Structure formats: structure tokens, C-alpha cells
PDB file of C-alpha atoms in Angstrom:
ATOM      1  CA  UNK A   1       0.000   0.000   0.000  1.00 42.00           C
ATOM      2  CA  UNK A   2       2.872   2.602   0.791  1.00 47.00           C
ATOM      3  CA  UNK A   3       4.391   1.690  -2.090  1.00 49.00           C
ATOM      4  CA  UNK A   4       1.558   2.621  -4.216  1.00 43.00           C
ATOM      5  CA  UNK A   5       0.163   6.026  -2.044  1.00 43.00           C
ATOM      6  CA  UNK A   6       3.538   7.132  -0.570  1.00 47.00           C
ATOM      7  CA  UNK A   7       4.096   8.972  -3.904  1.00 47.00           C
ATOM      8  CA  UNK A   8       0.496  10.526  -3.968  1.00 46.00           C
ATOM      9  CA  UNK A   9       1.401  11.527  -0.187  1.00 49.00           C
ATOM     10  CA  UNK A  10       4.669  13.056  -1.432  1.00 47.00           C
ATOM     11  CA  UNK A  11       5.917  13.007  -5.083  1.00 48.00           C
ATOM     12  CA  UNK A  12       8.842  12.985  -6.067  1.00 48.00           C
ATOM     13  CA  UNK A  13      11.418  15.625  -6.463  1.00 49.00           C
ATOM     14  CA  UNK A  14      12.191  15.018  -9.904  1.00 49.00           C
ATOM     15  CA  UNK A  15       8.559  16.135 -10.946  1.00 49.00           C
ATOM     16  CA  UNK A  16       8.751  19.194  -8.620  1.00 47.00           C
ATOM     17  CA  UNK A  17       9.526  22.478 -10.550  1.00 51.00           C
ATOM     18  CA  UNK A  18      11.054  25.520  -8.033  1.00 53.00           C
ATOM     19  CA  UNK A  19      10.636  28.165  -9.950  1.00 56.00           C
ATOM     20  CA  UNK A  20      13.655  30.883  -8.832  1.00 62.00           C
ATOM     21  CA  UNK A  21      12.634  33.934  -7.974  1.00 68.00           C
ATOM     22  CA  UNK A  22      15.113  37.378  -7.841  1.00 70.00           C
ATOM     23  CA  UNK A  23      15.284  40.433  -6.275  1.00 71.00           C
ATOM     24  CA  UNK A  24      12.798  43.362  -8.139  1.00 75.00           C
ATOM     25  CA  UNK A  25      14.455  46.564  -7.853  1.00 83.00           C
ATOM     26  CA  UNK A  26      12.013  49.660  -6.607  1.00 89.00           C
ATOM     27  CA  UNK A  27      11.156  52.633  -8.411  1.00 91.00           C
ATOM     28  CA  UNK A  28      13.916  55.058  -9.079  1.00 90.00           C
ATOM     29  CA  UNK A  29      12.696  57.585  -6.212  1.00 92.00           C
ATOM     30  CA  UNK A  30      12.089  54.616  -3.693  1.00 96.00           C
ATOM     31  CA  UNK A  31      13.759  52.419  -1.612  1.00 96.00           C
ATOM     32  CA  UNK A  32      13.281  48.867  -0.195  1.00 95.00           C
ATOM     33  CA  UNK A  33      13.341  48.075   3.170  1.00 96.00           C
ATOM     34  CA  UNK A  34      13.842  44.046   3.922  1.00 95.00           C
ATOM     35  CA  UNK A  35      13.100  43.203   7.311  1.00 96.00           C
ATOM     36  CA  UNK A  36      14.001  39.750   8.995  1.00 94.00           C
ATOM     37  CA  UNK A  37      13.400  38.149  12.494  1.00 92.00           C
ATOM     38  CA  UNK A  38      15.618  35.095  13.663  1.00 90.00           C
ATOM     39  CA  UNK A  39      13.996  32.678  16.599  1.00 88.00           C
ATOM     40  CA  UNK A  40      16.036  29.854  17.405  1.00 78.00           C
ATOM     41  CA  UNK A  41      13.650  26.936  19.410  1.00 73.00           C
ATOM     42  CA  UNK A  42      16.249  26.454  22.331  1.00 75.00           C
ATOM     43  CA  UNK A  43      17.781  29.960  22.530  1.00 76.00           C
ATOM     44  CA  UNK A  44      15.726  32.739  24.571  1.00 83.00           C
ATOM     45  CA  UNK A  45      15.315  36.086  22.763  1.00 85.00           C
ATOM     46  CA  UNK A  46      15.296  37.065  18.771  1.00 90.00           C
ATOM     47  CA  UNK A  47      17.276  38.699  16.513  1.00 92.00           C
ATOM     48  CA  UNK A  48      16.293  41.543  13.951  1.00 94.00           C
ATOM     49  CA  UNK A  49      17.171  43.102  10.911  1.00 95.00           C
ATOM     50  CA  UNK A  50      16.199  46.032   8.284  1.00 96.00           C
ATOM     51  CA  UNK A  51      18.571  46.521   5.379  1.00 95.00           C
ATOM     52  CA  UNK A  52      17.621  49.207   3.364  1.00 96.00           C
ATOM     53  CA  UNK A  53      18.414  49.534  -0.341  1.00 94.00           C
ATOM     54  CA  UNK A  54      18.070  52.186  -3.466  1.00 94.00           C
ATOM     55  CA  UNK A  55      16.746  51.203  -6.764  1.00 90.00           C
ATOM     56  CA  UNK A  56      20.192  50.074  -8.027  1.00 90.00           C
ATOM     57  CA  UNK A  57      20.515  47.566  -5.208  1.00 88.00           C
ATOM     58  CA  UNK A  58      23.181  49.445  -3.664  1.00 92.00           C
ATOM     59  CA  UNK A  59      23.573  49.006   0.052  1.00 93.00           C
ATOM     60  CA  UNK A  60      22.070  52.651   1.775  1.00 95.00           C
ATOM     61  CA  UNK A  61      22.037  51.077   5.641  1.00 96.00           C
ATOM     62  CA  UNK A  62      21.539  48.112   7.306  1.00 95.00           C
ATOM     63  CA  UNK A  63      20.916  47.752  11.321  1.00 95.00           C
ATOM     64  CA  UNK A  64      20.771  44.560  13.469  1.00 94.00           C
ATOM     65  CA  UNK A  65      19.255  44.416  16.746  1.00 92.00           C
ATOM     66  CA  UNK A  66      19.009  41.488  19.492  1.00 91.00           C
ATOM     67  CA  UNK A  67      15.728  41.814  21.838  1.00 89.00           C
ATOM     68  CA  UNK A  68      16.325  38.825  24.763  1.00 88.00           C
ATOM     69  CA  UNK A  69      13.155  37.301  26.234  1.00 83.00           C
ATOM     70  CA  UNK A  70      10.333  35.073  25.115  1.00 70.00           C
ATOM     71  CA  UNK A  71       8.530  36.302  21.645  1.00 77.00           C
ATOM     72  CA  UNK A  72       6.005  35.103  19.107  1.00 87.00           C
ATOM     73  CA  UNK A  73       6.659  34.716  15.821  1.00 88.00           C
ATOM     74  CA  UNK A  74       4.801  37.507  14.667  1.00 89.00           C
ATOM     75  CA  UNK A  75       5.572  39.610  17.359  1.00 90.00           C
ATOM     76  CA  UNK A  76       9.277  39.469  16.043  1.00 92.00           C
ATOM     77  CA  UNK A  77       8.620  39.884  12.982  1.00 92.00           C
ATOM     78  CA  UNK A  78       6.910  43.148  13.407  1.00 92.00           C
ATOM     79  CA  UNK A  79       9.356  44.196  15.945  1.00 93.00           C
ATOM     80  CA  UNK A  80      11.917  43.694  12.689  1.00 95.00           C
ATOM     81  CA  UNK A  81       9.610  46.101  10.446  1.00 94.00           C
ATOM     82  CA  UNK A  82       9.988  48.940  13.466  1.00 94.00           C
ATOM     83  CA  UNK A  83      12.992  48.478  13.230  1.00 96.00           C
ATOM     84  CA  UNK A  84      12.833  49.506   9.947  1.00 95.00           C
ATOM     85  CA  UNK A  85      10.299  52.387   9.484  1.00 92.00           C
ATOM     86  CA  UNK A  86      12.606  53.659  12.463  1.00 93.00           C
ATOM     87  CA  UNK A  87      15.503  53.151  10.021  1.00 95.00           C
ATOM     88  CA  UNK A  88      13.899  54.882   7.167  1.00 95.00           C
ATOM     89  CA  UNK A  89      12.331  57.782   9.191  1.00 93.00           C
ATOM     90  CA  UNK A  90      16.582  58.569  10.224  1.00 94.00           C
ATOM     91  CA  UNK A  91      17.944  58.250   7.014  1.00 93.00           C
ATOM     92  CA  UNK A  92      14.873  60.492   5.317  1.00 93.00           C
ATOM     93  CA  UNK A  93      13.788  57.923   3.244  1.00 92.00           C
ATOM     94  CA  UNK A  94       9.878  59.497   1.771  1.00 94.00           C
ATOM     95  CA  UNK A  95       8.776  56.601  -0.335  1.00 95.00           C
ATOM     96  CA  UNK A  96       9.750  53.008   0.722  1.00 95.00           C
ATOM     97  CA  UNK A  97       8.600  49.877  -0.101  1.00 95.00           C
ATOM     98  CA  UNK A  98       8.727  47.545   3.281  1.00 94.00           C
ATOM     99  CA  UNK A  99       9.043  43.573   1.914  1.00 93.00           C
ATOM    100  CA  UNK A 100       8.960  40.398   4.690  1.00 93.00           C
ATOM    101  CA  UNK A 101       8.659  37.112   4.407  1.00 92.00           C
ATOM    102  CA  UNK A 102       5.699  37.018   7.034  1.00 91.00           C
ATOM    103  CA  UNK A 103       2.678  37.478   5.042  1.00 92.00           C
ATOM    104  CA  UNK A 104       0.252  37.591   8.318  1.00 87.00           C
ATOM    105  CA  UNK A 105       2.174  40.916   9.106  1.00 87.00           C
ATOM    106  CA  UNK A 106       1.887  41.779   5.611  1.00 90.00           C
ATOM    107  CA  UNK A 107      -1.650  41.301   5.059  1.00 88.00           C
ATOM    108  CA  UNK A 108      -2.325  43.114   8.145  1.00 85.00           C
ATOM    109  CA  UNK A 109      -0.502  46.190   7.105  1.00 86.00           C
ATOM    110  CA  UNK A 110      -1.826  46.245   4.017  1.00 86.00           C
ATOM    111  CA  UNK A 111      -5.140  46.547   5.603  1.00 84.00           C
ATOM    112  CA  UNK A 112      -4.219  48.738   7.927  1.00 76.00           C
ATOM    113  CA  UNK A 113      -5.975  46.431  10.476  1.00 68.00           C
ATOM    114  CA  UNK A 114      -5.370  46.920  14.280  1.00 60.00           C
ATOM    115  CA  UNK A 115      -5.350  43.398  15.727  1.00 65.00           C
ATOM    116  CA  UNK A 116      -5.755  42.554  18.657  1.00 62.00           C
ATOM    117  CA  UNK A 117      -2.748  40.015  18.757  1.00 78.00           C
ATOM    118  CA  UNK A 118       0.402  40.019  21.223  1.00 80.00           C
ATOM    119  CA  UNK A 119       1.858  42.016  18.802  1.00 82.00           C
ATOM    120  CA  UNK A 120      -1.122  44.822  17.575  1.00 82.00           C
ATOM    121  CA  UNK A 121       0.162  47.633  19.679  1.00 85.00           C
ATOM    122  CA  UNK A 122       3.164  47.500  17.684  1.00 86.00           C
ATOM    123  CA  UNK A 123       1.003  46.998  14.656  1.00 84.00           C
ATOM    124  CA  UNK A 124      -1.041  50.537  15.360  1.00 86.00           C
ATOM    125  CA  UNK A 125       2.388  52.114  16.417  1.00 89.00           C
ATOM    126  CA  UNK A 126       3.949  51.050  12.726  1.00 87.00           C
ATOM    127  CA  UNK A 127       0.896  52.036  11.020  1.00 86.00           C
ATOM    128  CA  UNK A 128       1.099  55.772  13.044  1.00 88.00           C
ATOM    129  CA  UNK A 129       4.358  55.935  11.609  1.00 89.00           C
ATOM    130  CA  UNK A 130       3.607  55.770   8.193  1.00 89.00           C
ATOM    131  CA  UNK A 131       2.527  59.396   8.478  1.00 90.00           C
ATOM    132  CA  UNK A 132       6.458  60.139   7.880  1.00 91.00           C
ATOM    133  CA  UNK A 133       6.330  58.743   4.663  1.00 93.00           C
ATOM    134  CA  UNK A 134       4.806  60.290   1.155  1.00 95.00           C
ATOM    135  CA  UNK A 135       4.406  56.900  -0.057  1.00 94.00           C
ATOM    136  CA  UNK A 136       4.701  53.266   1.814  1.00 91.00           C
ATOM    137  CA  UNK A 137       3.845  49.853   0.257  1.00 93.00           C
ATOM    138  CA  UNK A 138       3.874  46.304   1.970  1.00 92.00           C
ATOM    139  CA  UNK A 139       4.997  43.574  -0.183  1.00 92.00           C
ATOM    140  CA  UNK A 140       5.546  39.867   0.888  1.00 92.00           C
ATOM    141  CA  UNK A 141       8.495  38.117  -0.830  1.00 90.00           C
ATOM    142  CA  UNK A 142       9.808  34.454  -0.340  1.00 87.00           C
ATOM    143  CA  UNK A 143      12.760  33.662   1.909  1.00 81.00           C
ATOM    144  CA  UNK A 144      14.661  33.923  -0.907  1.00 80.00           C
ATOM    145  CA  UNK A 145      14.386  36.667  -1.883  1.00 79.00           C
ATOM    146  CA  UNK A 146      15.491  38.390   1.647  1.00 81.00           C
ATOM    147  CA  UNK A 147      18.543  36.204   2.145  1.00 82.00           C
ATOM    148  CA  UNK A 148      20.498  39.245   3.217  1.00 85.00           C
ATOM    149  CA  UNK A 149      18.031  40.175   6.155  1.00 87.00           C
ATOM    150  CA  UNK A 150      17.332  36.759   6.867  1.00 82.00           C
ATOM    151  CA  UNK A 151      21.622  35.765   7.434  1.00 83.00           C
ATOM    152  CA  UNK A 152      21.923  39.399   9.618  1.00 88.00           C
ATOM    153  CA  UNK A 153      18.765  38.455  11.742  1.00 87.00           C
ATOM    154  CA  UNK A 154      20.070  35.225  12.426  1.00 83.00           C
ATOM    155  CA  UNK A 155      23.468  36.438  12.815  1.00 84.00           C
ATOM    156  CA  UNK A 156      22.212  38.498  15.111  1.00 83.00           C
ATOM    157  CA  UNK A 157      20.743  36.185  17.233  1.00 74.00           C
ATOM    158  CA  UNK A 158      23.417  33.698  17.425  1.00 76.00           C
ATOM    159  CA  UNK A 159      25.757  36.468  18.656  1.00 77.00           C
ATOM    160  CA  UNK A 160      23.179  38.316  20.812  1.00 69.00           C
ATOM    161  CA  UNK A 161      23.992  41.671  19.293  1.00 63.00           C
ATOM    162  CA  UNK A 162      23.091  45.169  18.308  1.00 59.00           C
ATOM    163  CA  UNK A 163      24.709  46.830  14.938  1.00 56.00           C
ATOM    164  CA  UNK A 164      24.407  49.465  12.768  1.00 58.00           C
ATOM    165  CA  UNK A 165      26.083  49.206   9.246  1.00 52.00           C
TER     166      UNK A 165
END
């Protein structure tokens, strides 16, 4: 019986297609803002990061930032896209587009939705921000496509540290 359903349960690699995706540079007068959290299961605390870039991909600022204690996912995650309106507000950034690989924080910014989650106080205090901003977009984009937030957020958390670059 395996035999015959184990491949309907999971088929095989070799008929799997991953279709790559890259990074999409902004519009000329925008920037992007990654933002990544790091959890690790047996390690208390998370690490953050916001790397902000210009429309050529060129490296404007990054900044890491280690917050130790007990966190939800999502919690984390918007703590990471604080971290980088904050970011943006310093360096005078008016139009940004803000991409994460959470798509529940995502959504919920896109909608301008105040939840009433562990993390919606920092949800209405993001959204209260965007009034620095002439223009602000939320996009969702696949791990892959945020490797460079992802490694500083973890790289953040394995070395419990706090960074600007």
C-alpha cells in the first residue's frame, strides 16, 4: 500500500519544478526596506534586521538588533519592520517599499488592520508611523528573496547583538 500512495502523499522531487525567484528593484525615487526576524527553538530572545536599499541595489544602511526574552513569531517579525520604518524615518527615506517574508504581518498592514494580537500595539504604532512617509507599500516576498536580512537576523541572534552598518 505505501508503495503505491507514498508517492500521492509526497511526489517525487524530480517532478517538482522551483521556480527561482530574484530580487525586483524599486522605483527610481524609492527604496526597499527588507526586514528579517531570527527565533532559534532552544535559545531565549530574537534577533532583527532592516537593510535598506536604493533602486540600483546598492547598500544605503543596514541595522541589526538582538531583543532577549520570550517572543512570538509575529511579534518578532513586526518588531523587525519597526525596526525599519525607524531606520527609514533617520535616514529620510519618503517613499519606501517595506518587503517580509511574514505574510500575516503583511496582510495586516496592508489593511491597515489593528489586531488585537500580542503584537497589535506594535502593529497601530507602525501604522502611526507611516505618516512620515509620502508613499509606503507592503509587499511579501519568499525567503529567498530576503537572504540578506534573513543571514543578519540570524546572525544576530546567534551572537546576541546590536549593529548598525
Amino acid at each position: 500500500m505505501d508503495e503505491i500512495f507514498g508517492e500521492v502523499q509526497s511526489p517525487r522531487q524530480d517532478r517538482l519544478e522551483k521556480v527561482k525567484q530574484k530580487w525586483v528593484p524599486p522605483p527610481d525615487d524609492y527604496v526597499t526596506i527588507k526586514i528579517d526576524a531570527s527565533l532559534i527553538l532552544d535559545k531565549m530572545g530574537c534577533g532583527l534586521s532592516a537593510v535598506i536599499r536604493g533602486s540600483e541595489g546598492d547598500l544605503i544602511v543596514a541595522e541589526i538588533v538582538f531583543i532577549p526574552g520570550v517572543v512570538s513569531v509575529n511579534l518578532a517579525e513586526a518588531a523587525a519592520m519597526h525596526l525599519g520604518f525607524r531606520l527609514a524615518h533617520r535616514w529620510s527615506a519618503p517613499k519606501a517599499i517595506v518587503s517580509s517574508d511574514c505574510l500575516g504581518i503583511v496582510n495586516d498592514m496592508q489593511s491597515s488592520s489593528s489586531t488585537f494580537s500580542d503584537w497589535g500595539m506594535l502593529g497601530r504604532e507602525i501604522l502611526a508611523l507611516q505618516q512620515h512617509f509620502l508613499s509606503l507599500k507592503f509587499t511579501y516576498v519568499p525567503r529567498d528573496c530576503n537572504a540578506v536580512a534573513n543571514a543578519l537576523a540570524i546572525w544576530s541572534h546567534a551572537n546576541d547583538m546590536d549593529e548598525k552598518v
